[in-house]
Coordinates of C-alpha atoms in Angstrom, one line a residue:
X26 CA 185.4 -58.5 223.9
X27 CA 181.7 -59.6 224.0
X28 CA 181.9 -60.4 227.7
X29 CA 183.8 -57.2 228.4
X30 CA 181.2 -55.0 226.5
X31 CA 178.4 -56.7 228.4
X32 CA 180.1 -55.9 231.7
X33 CA 180.7 -52.3 230.7
X34 CA 177.1 -51.8 229.6
X35 CA 175.6 -53.3 232.8
X36 CA 178.0 -51.2 234.9
X37 CA 177.0 -48.0 233.1
X38 CA 173.3 -48.8 233.7
X39 CA 174.0 -49.1 237.4
X40 CA 176.5 -46.2 237.7
X41 CA 174.2 -43.7 235.8
X42 CA 171.0 -45.2 237.3
X43 CA 169.5 -45.6 233.8
X44 CA 165.9 -46.8 234.3
X45 CA 165.4 -46.8 230.5
X46 CA 168.2 -47.0 227.9
X47 CA 168.9 -47.5 224.2
X48 CA 171.9 -48.4 222.1
X49 CA 172.8 -44.7 221.9
X50 CA 173.6 -44.6 225.7
X51 CA 176.6 -46.9 225.0
X52 CA 178.0 -46.1 221.6
X53 CA 181.1 -44.5 223.1
X54 CA 181.9 -48.0 224.4
X55 CA 181.7 -49.8 221.1
X56 CA 180.3 -49.5 217.6
X57 CA 176.5 -49.2 217.3
X58 CA 176.2 -52.7 215.7
X59 CA 178.2 -54.3 218.5
X60 CA 176.2 -52.5 221.2
X61 CA 172.9 -53.5 219.5
X62 CA 174.0 -57.1 219.3
X63 CA 175.0 -57.1 223.0
X64 CA 171.6 -55.7 224.0
X65 CA 169.9 -58.4 222.0
X66 CA 171.9 -61.1 223.8
X67 CA 171.1 -59.4 227.2
X68 CA 167.4 -59.5 226.2
X69 CA 167.6 -63.2 225.2
X70 CA 169.2 -64.0 228.5
X71 CA 166.4 -62.0 230.2
X72 CA 168.8 -59.7 232.0
X73 CA 167.0 -56.7 230.2
X74 CA 163.6 -56.4 228.6
X75 CA 162.3 -54.4 225.7
X76 CA 159.9 -51.6 226.7
X77 CA 159.1 -50.2 223.3
X78 CA 161.0 -50.4 220.0
X79 CA 164.7 -49.6 220.7
X80 CA 164.2 -48.9 224.4
X81 CA 165.1 -51.3 227.2
X82 CA 165.2 -51.6 231.0
X83 CA 166.7 -54.0 233.4
X84 CA 164.6 -57.0 234.0
X85 CA 163.7 -56.4 237.7
X86 CA 160.9 -57.8 239.8
X87 CA 159.3 -56.6 243.1
X88 CA 158.9 -59.7 245.2
X89 CA 156.7 -57.9 247.7
X90 CA 154.2 -56.5 245.2
X91 CA 154.7 -59.5 242.9
X92 CA 155.0 -57.2 239.9
X93 CA 157.7 -56.3 237.4
X94 CA 159.6 -53.0 238.1
X95 CA 159.1 -50.8 235.1
X96 CA 160.5 -47.4 234.1
X97 CA 158.1 -44.5 234.3
X98 CA 156.7 -43.0 231.1
X99 CA 158.9 -39.9 231.9
X100 CA 162.0 -42.1 232.1
X101 CA 161.1 -43.6 228.7
X102 CA 160.4 -40.3 227.0
X103 CA 163.7 -38.9 228.4
X104 CA 165.5 -41.9 227.0
X105 CA 163.9 -41.2 223.6
X106 CA 165.1 -37.6 223.9
X107 CA 168.7 -38.7 224.6
X108 CA 168.6 -41.1 221.7
X109 CA 167.4 -38.4 219.2
X110 CA 169.2 -35.5 220.9
X111 CA 165.9 -33.7 221.5
X112 CA 165.3 -31.1 224.2
X113 CA 162.0 -31.9 225.8
X114 CA 159.8 -30.6 228.6
X115 CA 156.5 -31.8 230.1
X116 CA 153.6 -29.5 229.3
X117 CA 149.9 -29.2 230.2
X118 CA 148.5 -31.6 232.8
X119 CA 151.7 -33.6 232.5
X120 CA 153.7 -30.7 233.9
X121 CA 151.1 -30.0 236.6
X122 CA 151.3 -33.7 237.7
X123 CA 155.1 -33.7 237.9
X124 CA 155.2 -30.6 240.0
X125 CA 152.6 -31.9 242.5
X126 CA 149.8 -29.6 241.4
X127 CA 147.6 -32.6 240.3
X128 CA 147.3 -36.0 241.9
X129 CA 145.3 -37.6 239.1
X130 CA 147.0 -40.3 237.1
X131 CA 147.3 -38.7 233.6
X132 CA 145.1 -40.3 230.9
X133 CA 147.8 -39.1 228.4
X134 CA 151.2 -37.4 228.5
X135 CA 152.3 -34.4 226.5
X136 CA 155.8 -32.9 226.0
X137 CA 157.2 -29.9 224.1
X138 CA 160.1 -31.0 221.9
X139 CA 162.8 -29.5 219.8
X140 CA 162.4 -32.5 217.5
X141 CA 159.5 -33.4 215.1
X142 CA 156.0 -34.2 216.2
X143 CA 155.8 -37.7 217.5
X144 CA 153.2 -39.9 219.2
X145 CA 153.8 -43.1 221.1
X146 CA 151.7 -45.6 223.0
X147 CA 153.5 -46.6 226.2
X148 CA 151.8 -49.0 228.6
X149 CA 148.7 -48.4 226.5
X150 CA 148.8 -44.7 227.4
X151 CA 149.1 -42.1 224.6
X152 CA 152.2 -39.9 224.7
X153 CA 152.7 -36.9 222.4
X154 CA 155.7 -34.9 221.7
X155 CA 154.8 -31.5 220.2
X156 CA 157.3 -29.6 218.2
X157 CA 158.1 -26.1 219.4
X158 CA 160.5 -23.4 218.3
X159 CA 164.0 -24.1 219.7
X160 CA 164.1 -20.6 221.4
X161 CA 161.1 -21.6 223.5
X162 CA 163.0 -24.3 225.3
X163 CA 166.7 -24.2 224.5
X164 CA 167.7 -21.3 226.7
X165 CA 166.1 -22.6 229.9
X166 CA 167.1 -25.1 232.5
X167 CA 164.7 -28.1 233.0
X168 CA 163.1 -26.8 236.2
X169 CA 162.6 -23.4 234.8
X170 CA 160.9 -24.9 231.7
X171 CA 158.7 -27.0 233.9
X172 CA 157.8 -24.0 236.0
X173 CA 156.9 -21.9 233.0
X174 CA 154.7 -24.7 231.6
X175 CA 152.8 -25.0 234.9
X176 CA 152.1 -21.3 235.0
X177 CA 151.0 -21.3 231.4
X178 CA 148.7 -24.3 232.0
X179 CA 147.1 -22.7 235.0
X180 CA 146.6 -19.5 233.1
X181 CA 146.7 -15.8 233.8
X182 CA 145.0 -14.6 237.1
X183 CA 144.1 -18.2 238.0
X184 CA 147.1 -19.3 240.2
X185 CA 146.2 -19.7 243.9
X186 CA 148.3 -19.1 246.9
X187 CA 148.3 -22.9 247.6
X188 CA 149.7 -23.5 244.1
X189 CA 152.4 -20.9 244.6
X190 CA 153.5 -22.6 247.8
X191 CA 153.6 -26.0 246.2
X192 CA 155.7 -24.7 243.3
X193 CA 158.0 -22.8 245.6
X194 CA 158.6 -26.0 247.7
X195 CA 159.4 -28.0 244.6
X196 CA 162.4 -25.7 243.7
X197 CA 165.7 -25.6 245.6
X198 CA 167.6 -22.4 246.0
X199 CA 169.7 -23.1 242.8
X200 CA 166.5 -23.8 240.8
X201 CA 165.0 -20.5 242.0
X202 CA 168.1 -18.5 241.2
X203 CA 168.2 -19.9 237.7
X204 CA 164.5 -19.3 237.1
X205 CA 165.0 -15.6 238.0
X206 CA 168.1 -15.3 235.8
X207 CA 166.5 -17.1 232.8
X208 CA 163.1 -15.4 232.6
X209 CA 163.6 -11.6 232.5
X210 CA 162.1 -11.3 229.0
X211 CA 159.1 -13.6 229.4
X212 CA 155.6 -12.1 229.2
X213 CA 155.1 -9.8 232.1
X214 CA 152.4 -11.8 233.8
X215 CA 154.4 -15.0 233.7
X216 CA 157.5 -13.2 234.9
X217 CA 155.5 -11.7 237.8
X218 CA 154.4 -15.2 239.0
X219 CA 157.9 -16.6 238.6
X220 CA 159.3 -13.8 240.9
X221 CA 156.5 -14.5 243.4
X222 CA 157.3 -18.2 243.5
X223 CA 161.1 -17.8 243.6
X224 CA 161.2 -15.1 246.3
X225 CA 162.9 -16.3 249.5

């Protein structure tokens, strides 16, 4: 059973392309305690490594760069969200960076969350999850949330034509349709920019 569970866990990591994972990604395969013990054994055998408390990744190495291959901060935060059943969305400069509106490496990361306020230090970089009202995030798809946060961060009357084009190119036709369907009751100025970005 132990060997079989190990195989099932490793196969799921590969099949779902889990760059970061926790016990809660596998509790449908076995009881939490059994999964936890299996991850401990995988860590001991150096097949996986602990990133932060309760979060792991495969123990991979880039021979060309001579560096370990690590999950991104966003991968880790999304794993935390899965673990705790939070809905999250990047906000502020984190959102701008993810949508290609900023090329600077963030000094810190910030997310809106349906869960409690939390702060983490990941790779020595501060990461904050800021609680928001569920209605602010629960009724939107991820790309729509990200788009809204970018627009709010840039601010009213500040968005440029170049930024509109960048955001438009980051959304596929399905993303654009959803954004238009999900945002009719937003503040008028935000809705106006959403329509401008999503027009074909």
